[in-house]
Backbone as a chain_set.jsonl record, in Angstrom:
{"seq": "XXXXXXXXXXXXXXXXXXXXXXXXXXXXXXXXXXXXXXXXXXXXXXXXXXXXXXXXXXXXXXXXXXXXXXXXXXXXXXXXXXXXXXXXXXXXXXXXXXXXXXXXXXXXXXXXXXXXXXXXXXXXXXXXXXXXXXXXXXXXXXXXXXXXXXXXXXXXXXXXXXXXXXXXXXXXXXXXXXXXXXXXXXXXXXXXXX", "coords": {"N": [[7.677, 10.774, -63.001], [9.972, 8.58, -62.257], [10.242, 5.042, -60.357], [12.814, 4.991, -59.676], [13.661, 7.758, -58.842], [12.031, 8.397, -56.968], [12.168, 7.014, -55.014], [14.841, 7.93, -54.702], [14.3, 10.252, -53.529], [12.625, 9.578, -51.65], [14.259, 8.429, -49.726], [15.961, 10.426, -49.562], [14.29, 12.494, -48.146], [14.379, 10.974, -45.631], [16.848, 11.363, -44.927], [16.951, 14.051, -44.114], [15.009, 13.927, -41.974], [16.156, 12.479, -40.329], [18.048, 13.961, -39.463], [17.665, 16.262, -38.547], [16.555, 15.853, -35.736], [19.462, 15.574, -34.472], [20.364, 17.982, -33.446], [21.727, 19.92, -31.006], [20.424, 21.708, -29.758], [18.496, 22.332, -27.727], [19.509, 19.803, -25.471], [21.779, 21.463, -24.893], [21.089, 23.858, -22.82], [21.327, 26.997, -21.167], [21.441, 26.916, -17.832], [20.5, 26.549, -14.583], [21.806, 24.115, -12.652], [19.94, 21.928, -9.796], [22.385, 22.23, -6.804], [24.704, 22.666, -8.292], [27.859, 24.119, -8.752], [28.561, 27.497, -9.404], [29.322, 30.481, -11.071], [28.343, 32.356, -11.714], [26.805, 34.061, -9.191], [27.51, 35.179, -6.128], [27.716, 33.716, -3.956], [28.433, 30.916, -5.033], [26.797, 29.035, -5.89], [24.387, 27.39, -7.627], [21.555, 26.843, -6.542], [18.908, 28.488, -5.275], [18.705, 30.643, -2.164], [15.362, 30.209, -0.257], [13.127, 33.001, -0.422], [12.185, 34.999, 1.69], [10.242, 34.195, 4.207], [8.653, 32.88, 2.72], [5.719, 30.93, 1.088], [4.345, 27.445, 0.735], [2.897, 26.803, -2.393], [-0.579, 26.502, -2.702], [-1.142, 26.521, 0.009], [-1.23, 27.515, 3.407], [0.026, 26.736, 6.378], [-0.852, 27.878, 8.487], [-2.018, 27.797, 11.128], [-2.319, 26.314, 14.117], [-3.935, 24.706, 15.259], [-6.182, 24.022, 13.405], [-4.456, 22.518, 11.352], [-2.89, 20.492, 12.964], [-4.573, 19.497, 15.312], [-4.333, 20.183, 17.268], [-3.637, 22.046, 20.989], [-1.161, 23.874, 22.16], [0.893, 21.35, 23.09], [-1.278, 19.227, 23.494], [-4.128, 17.494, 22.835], [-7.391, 19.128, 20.979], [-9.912, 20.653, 22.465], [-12.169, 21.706, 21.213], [-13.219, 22.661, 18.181], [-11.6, 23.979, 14.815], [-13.75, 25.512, 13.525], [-16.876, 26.577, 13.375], [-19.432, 24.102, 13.618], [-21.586, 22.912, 11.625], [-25.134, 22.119, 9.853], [-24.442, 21.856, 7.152], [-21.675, 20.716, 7.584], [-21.371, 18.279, 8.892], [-23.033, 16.493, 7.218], [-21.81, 16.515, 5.156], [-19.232, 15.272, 6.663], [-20.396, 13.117, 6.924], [-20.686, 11.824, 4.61], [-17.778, 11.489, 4.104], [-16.926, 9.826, 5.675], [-18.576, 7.533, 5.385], [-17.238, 6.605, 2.877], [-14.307, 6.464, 3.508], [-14.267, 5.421, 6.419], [-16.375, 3.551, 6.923], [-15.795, 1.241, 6.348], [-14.356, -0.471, 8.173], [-15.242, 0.381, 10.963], [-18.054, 0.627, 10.288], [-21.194, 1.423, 9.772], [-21.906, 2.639, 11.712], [-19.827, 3.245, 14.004], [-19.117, 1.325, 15.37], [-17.554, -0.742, 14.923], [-17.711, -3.018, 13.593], [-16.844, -3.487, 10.568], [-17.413, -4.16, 7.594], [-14.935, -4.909, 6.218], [-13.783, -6.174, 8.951], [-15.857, -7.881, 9.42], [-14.302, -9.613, 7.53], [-12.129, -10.605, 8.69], [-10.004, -8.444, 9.51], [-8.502, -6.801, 11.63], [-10.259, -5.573, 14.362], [-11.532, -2.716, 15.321], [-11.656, -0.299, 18.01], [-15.088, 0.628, 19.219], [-16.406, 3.533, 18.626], [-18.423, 3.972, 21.032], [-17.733, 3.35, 23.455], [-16.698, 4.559, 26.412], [-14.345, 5.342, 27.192], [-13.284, 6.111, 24.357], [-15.35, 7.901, 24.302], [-15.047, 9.867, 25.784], [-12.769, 11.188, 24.978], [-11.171, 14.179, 23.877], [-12.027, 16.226, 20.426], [-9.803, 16.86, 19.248], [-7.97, 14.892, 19.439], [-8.869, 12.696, 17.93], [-8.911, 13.899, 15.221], [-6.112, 13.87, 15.204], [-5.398, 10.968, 15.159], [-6.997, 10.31, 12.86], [-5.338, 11.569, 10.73], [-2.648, 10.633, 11.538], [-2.651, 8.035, 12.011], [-2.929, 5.199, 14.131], [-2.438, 2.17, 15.969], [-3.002, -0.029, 14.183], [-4.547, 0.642, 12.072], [-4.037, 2.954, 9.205], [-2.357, 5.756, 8.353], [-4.592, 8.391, 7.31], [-3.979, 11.091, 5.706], [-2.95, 11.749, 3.403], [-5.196, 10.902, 1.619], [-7.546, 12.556, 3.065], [-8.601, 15.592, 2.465], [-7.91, 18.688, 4.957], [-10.121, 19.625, 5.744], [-12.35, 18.108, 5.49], [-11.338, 16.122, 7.247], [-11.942, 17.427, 9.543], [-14.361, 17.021, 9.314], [-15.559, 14.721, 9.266], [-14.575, 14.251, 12.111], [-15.903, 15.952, 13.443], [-18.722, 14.302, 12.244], [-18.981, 12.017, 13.549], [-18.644, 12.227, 16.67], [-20.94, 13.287, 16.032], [-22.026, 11.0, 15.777], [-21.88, 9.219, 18.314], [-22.811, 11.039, 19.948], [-25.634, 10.301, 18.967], [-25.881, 7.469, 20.076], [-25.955, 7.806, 22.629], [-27.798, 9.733, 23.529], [-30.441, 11.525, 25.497], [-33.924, 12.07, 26.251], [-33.309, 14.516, 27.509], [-31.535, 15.963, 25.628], [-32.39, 16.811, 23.501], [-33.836, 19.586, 22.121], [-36.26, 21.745, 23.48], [-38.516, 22.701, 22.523], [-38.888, 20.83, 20.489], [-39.141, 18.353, 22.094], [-42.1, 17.661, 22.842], [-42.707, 16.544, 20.39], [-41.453, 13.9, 19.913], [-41.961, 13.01, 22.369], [-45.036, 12.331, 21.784], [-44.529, 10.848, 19.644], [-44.208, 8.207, 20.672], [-46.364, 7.035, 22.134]], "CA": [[8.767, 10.479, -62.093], [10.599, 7.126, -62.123], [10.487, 4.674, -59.266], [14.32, 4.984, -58.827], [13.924, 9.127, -58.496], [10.82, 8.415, -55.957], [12.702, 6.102, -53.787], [15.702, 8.681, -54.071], [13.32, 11.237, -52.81], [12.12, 9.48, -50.255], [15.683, 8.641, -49.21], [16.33, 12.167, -48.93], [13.183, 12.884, -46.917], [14.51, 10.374, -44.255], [18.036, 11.629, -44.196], [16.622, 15.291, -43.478], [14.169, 13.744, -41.076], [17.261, 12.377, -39.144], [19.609, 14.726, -39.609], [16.965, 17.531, -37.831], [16.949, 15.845, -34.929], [20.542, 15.702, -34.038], [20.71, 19.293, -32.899], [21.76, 19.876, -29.227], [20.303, 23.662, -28.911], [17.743, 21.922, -26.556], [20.194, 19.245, -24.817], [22.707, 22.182, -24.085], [20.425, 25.136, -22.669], [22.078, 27.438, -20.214], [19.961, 26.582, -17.12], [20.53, 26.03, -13.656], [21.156, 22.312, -11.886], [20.521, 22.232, -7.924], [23.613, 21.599, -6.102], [25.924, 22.762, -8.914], [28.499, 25.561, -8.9], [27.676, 28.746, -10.863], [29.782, 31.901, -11.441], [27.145, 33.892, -11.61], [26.217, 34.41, -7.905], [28.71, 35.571, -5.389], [28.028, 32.665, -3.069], [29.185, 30.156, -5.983], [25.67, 27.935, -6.054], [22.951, 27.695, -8.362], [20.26, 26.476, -6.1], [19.014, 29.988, -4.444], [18.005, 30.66, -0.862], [14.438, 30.878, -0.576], [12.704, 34.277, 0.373], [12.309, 34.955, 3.562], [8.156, 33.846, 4.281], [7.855, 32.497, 1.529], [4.698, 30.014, 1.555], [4.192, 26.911, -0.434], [1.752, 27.267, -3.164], [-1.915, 26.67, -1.815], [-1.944, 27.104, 1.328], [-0.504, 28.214, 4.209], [-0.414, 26.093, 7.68], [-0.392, 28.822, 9.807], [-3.437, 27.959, 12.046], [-1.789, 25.272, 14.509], [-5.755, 23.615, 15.463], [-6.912, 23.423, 12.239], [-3.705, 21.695, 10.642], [-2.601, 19.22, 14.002], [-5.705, 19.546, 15.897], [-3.811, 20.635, 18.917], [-3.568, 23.23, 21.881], [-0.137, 23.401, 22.864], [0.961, 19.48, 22.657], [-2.241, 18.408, 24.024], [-5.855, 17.407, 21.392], [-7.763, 20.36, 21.219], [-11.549, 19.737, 23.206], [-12.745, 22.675, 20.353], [-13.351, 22.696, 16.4], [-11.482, 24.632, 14.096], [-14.816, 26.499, 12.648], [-17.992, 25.977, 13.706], [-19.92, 22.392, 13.05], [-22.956, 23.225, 10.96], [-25.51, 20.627, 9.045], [-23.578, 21.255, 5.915], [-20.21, 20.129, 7.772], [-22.231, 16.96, 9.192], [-23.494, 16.28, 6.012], [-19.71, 16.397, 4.431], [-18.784, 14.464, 7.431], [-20.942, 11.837, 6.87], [-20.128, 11.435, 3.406], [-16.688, 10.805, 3.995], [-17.11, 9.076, 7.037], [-18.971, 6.353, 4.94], [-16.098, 6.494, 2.075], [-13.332, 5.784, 4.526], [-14.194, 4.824, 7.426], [-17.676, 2.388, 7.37], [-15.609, -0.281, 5.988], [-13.402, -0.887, 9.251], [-15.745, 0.866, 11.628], [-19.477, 0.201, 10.226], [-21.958, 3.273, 9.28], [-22.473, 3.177, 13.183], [-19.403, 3.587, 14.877], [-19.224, -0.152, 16.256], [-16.546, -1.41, 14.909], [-17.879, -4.253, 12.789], [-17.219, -2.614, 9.216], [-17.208, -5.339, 6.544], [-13.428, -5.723, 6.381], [-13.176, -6.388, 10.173], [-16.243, -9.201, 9.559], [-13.605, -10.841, 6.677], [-10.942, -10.731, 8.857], [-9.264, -7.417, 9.748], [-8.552, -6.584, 13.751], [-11.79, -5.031, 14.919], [-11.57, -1.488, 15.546], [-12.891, -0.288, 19.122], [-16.401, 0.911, 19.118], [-16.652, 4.701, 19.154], [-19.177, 4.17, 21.754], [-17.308, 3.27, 24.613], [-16.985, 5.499, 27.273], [-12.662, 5.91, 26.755], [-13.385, 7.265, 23.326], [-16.679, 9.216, 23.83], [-14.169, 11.182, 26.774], [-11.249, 11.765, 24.361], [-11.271, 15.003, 22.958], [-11.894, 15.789, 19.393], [-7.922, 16.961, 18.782], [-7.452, 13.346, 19.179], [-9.641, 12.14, 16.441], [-8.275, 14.494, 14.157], [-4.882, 13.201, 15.083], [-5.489, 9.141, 14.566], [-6.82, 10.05, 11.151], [-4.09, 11.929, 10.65], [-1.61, 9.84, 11.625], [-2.62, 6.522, 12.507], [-2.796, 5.114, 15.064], [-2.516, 0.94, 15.887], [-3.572, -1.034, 12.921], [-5.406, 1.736, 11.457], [-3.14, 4.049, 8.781], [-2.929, 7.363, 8.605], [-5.163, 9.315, 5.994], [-3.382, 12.435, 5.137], [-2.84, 11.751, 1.737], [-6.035, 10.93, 1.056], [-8.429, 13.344, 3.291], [-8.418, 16.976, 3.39], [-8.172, 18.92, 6.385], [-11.52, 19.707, 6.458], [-13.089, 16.767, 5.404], [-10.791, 15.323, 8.828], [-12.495, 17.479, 10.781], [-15.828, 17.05, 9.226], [-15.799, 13.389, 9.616], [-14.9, 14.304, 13.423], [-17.617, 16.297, 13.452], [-19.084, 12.807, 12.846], [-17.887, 10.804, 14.84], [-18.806, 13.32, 17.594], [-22.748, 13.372, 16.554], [-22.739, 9.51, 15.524], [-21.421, 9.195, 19.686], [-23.986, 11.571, 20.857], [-26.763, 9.662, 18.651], [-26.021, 5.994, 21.46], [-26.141, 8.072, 24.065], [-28.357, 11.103, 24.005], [-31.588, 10.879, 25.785], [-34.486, 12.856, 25.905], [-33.172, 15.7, 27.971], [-30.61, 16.668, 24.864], [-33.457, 17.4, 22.207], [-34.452, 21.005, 22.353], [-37.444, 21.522, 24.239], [-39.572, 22.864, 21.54], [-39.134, 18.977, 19.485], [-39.317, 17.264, 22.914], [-42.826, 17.06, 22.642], [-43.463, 15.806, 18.985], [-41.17, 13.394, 20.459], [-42.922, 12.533, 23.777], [-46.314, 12.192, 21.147], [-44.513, 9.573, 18.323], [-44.047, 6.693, 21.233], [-47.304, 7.021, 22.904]], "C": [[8.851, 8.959, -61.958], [10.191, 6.376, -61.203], [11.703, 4.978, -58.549], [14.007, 6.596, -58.167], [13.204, 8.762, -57.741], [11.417, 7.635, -54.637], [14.228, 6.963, -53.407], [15.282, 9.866, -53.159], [13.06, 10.766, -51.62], [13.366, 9.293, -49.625], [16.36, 9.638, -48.441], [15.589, 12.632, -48.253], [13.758, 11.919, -45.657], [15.804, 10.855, -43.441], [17.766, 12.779, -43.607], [15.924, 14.717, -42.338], [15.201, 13.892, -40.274], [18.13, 13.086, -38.866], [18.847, 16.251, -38.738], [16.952, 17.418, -36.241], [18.147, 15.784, -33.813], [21.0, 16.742, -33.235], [20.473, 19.344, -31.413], [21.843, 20.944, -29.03], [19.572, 23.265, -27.413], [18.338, 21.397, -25.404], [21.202, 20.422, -24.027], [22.447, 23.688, -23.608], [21.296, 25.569, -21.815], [20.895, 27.318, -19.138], [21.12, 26.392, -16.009], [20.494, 24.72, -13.013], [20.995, 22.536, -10.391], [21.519, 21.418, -8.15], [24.682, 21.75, -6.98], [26.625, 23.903, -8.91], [27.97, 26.218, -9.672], [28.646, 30.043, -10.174], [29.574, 32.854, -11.443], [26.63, 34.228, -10.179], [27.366, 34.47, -7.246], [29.147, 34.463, -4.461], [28.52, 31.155, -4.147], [28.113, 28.797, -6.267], [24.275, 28.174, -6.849], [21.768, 27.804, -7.802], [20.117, 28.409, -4.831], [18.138, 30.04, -3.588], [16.407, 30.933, -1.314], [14.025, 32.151, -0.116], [12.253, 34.1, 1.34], [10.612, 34.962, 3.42], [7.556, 33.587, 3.064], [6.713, 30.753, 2.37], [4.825, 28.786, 0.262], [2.743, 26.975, -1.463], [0.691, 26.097, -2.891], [-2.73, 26.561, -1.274], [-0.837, 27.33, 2.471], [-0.849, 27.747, 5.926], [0.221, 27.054, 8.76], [-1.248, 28.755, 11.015], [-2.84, 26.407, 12.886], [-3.045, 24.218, 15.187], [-6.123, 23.379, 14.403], [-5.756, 22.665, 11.274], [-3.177, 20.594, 12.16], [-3.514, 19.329, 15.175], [-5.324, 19.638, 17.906], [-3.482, 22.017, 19.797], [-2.527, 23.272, 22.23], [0.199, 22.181, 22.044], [-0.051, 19.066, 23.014], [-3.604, 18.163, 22.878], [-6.899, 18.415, 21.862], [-9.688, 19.769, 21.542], [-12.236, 20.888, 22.037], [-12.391, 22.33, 18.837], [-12.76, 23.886, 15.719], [-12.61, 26.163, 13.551], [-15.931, 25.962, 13.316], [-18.931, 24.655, 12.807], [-21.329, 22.997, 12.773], [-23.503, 21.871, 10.538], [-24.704, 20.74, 7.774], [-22.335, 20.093, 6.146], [-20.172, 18.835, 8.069], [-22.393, 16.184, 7.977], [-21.616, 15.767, 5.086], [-19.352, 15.336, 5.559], [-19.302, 13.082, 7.259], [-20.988, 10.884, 5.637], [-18.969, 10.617, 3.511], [-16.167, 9.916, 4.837], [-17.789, 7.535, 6.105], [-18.34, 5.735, 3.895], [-15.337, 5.987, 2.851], [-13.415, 5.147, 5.733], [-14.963, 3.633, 7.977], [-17.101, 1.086, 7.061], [-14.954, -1.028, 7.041], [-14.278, -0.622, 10.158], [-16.932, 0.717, 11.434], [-20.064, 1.757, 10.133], [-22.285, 3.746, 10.991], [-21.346, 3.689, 14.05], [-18.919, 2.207, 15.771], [-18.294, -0.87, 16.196], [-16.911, -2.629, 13.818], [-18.329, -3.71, 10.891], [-16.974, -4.033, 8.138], [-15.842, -5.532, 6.419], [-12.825, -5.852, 7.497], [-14.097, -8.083, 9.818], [-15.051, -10.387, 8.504], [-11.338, -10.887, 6.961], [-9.684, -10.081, 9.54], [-9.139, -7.22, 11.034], [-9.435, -5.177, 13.936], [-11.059, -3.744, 15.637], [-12.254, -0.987, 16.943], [-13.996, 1.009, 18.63], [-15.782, 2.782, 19.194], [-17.542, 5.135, 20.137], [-18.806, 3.745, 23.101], [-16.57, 4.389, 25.122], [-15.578, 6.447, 26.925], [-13.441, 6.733, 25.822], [-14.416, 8.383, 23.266], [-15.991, 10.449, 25.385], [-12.972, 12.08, 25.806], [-12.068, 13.113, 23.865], [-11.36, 15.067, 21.391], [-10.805, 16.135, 18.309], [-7.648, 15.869, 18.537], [-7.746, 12.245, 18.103], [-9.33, 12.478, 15.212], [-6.342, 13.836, 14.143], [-4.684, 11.753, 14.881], [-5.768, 9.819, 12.729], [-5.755, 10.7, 10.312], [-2.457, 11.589, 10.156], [-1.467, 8.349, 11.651], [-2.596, 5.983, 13.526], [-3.109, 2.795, 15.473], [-2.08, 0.484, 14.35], [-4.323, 0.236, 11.696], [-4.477, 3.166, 10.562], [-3.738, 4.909, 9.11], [-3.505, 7.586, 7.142], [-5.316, 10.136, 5.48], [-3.404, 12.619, 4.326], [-4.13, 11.915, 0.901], [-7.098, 11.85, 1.277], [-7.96, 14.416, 3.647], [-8.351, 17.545, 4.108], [-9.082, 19.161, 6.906], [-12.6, 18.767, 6.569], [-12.504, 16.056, 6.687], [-12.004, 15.887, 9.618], [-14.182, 17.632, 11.012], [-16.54, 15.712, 9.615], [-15.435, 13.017, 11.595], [-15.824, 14.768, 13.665], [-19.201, 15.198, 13.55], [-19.81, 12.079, 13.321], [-18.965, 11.247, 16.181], [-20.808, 13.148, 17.384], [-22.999, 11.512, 16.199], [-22.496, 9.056, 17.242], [-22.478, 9.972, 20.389], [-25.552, 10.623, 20.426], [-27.45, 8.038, 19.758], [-26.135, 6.502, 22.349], [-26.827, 9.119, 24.272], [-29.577, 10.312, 24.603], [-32.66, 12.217, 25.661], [-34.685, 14.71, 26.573], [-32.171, 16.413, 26.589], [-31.41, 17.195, 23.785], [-34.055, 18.87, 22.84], [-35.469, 20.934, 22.735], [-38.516, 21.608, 23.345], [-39.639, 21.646, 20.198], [-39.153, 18.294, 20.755], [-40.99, 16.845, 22.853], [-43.794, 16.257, 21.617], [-42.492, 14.457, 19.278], [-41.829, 12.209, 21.313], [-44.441, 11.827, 22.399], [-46.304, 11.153, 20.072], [-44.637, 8.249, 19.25], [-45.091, 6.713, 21.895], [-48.344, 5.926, 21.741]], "O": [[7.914, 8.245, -61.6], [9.281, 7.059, -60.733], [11.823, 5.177, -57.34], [14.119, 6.669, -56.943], [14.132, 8.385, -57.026], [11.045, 7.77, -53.471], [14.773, 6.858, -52.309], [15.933, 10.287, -52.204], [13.23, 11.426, -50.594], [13.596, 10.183, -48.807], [16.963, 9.742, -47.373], [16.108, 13.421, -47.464], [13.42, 12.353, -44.556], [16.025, 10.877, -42.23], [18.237, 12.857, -42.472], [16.457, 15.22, -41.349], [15.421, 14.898, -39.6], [18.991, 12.847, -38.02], [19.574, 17.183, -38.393], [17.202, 18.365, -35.496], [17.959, 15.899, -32.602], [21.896, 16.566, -32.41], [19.489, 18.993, -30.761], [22.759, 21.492, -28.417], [19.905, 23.693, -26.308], [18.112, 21.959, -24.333], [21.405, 20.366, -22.814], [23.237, 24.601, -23.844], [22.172, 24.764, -21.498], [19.71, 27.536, -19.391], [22.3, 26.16, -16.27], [19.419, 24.162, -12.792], [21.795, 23.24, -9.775], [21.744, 20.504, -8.943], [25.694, 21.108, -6.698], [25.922, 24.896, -9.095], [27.122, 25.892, -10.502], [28.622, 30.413, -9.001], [30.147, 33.931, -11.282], [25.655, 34.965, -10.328], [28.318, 33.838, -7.704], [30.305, 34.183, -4.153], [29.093, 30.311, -3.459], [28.513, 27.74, -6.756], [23.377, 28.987, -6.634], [20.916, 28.584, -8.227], [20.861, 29.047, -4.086], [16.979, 29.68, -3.793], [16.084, 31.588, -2.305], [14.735, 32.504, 0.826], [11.921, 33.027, 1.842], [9.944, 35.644, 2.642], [6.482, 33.883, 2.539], [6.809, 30.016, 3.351], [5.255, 29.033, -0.864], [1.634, 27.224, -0.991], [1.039, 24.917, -2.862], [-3.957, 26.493, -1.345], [0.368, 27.281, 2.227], [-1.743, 28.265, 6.596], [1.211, 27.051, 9.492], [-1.175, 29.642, 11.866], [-2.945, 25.376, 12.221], [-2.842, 23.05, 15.52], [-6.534, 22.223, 14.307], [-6.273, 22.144, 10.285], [-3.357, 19.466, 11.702], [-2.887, 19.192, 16.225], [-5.77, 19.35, 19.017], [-3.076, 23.008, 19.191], [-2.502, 22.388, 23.086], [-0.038, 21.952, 20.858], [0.12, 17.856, 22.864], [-3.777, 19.08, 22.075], [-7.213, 18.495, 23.049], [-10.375, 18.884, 21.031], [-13.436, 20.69, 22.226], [-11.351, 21.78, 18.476], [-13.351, 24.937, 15.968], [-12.317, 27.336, 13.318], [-15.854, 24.84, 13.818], [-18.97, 24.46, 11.592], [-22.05, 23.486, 13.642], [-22.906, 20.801, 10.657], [-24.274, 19.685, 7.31], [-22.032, 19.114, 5.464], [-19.229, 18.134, 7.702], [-21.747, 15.141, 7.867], [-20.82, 14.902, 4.719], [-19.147, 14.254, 5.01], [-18.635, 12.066, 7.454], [-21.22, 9.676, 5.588], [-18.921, 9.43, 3.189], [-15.091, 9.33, 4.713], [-17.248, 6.465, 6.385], [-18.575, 4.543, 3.696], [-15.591, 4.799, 3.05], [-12.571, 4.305, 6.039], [-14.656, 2.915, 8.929], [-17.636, 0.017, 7.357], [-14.936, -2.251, 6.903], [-14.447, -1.739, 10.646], [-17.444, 0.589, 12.547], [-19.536, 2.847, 10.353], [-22.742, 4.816, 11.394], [-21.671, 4.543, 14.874], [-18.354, 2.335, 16.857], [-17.991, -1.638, 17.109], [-15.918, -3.06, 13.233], [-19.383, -3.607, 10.264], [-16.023, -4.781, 8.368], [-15.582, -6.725, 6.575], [-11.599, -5.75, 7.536], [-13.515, -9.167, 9.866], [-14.976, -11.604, 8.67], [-10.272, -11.016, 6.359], [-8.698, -10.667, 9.987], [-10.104, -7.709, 11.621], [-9.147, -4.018, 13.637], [-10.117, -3.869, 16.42], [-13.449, -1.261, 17.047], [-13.767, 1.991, 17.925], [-14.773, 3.088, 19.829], [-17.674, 6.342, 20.338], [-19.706, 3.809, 23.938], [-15.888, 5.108, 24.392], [-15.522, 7.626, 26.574], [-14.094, 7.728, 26.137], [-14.443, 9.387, 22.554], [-16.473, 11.514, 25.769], [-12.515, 13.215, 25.938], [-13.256, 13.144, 23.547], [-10.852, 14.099, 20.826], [-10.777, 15.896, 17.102], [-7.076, 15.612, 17.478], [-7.094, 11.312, 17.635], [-9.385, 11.728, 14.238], [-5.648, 13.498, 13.184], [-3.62, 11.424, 14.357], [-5.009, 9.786, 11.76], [-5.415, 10.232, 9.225], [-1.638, 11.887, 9.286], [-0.485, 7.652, 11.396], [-1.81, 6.666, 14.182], [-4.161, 2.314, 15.052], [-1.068, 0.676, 13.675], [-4.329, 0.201, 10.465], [-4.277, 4.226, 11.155], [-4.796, 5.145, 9.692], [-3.051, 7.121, 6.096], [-6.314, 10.387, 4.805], [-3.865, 13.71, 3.991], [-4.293, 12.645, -0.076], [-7.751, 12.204, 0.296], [-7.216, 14.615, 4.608], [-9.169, 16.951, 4.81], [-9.272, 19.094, 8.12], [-13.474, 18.647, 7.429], [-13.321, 15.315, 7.233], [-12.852, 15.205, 10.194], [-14.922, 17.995, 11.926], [-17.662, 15.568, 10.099], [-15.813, 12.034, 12.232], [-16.748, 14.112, 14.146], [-20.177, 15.187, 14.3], [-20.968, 11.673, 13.425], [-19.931, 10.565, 16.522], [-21.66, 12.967, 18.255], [-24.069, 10.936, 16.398], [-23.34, 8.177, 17.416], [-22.99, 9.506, 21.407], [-26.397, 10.315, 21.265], [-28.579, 7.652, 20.059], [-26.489, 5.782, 23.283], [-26.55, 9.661, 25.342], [-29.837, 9.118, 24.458], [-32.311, 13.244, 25.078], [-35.494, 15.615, 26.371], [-32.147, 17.641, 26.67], [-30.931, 18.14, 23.158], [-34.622, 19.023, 23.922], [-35.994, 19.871, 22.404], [-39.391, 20.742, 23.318], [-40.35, 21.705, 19.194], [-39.204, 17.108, 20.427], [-41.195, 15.631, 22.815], [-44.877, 15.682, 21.724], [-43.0, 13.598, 18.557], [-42.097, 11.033, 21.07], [-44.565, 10.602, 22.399], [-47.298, 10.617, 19.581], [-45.113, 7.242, 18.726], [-44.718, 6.07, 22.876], [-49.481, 5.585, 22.068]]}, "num_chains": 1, "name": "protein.A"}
């Protein structure tokens, strides 16, 4: 085979190439647009009601405390589920992901991007916040609250209320004393400071 026949060949391999994609079976499917008329339905619209209870796919905010951490309109003084050491444990994880950098691993407020600058966060250990309920905690991270976004996007709902969870024992840790330790560890206790 020649050069000329090899270069007509290939010639012809490029015009088929191009000439395959031209076809508008794909471009002109019969399909549905929202918001456009349609013939086919009696009410004269493509876009179609949804079913009645329908849910979005997965999950289902039917539990009005465990998705806005509220009673009524008011911050709910109770937990979704019960606060175990796993949930602590999870809490304290993500509590040191998001929150130690504004707030500190303690709760204090002095998280490394308040020392370079940021508006200082109040303490979780003052008295206001160790009264608030913990509806309310779930709703700042939530939503936001001041200076402080909200972190919906980024934390799950349980991870919220695990990192209240917390919150909640890093607040009892400044202020418990030795009446809050179960009686049966109060005295290995009483026996380490002697």
């Amino acid at each position: 085979m020649g050069a000329r026949a090899r270069a007509a060949a290939f010639a012809c391999g490029i015009v088929l190439c191009c000439t395959t994609g031209c076809r508008q079976d794909m471009h002109d499917q019969p399909k549905y647009k929202p918001l456009k008329a349609s013939a086919f339905f009696e009410d004269g619209r493509d876009s179609r009601p949804l079913v009645p209870d329908t849910v979005a796919q997965g999950h289902l905010d039917d539990d009005p405390l465990l998705y806005t951490g509220k009673t009524g309109n008011e911050p709910s003084a109770r937990f979704p589920f019960p606060v175990t050491p796993l949930l602590l444990a999870r809490g304290q994880e993500r509590f040191n992901i998001y929150c130690s950098p504004c707030h500190d691993r303690t709760g204090s407020g002095n998280g490394m991007i308040v020392r370079r600058g940021y508006r200082k966060p109040p303490s979780f250990h003052i008295d206001r916040l160790r009264g608030m309920p913990v509806g309310y905690f779930f709703d700042v991270i939530t939503h936001g609250f001041g200076v402080m976004p909200d972190y919906a996007a980024q934390i799950p709902v349980d991870d919220r209320w695990a990192i209240v969870a917390y919150v909640r024992a890093l607040q009892l840790s400044q202020h418990a004393t030795l009446a809050d330790v179960p009686a049966n560890e109060q005295a290995a206790l009483a026996g380490s400071h002697e």
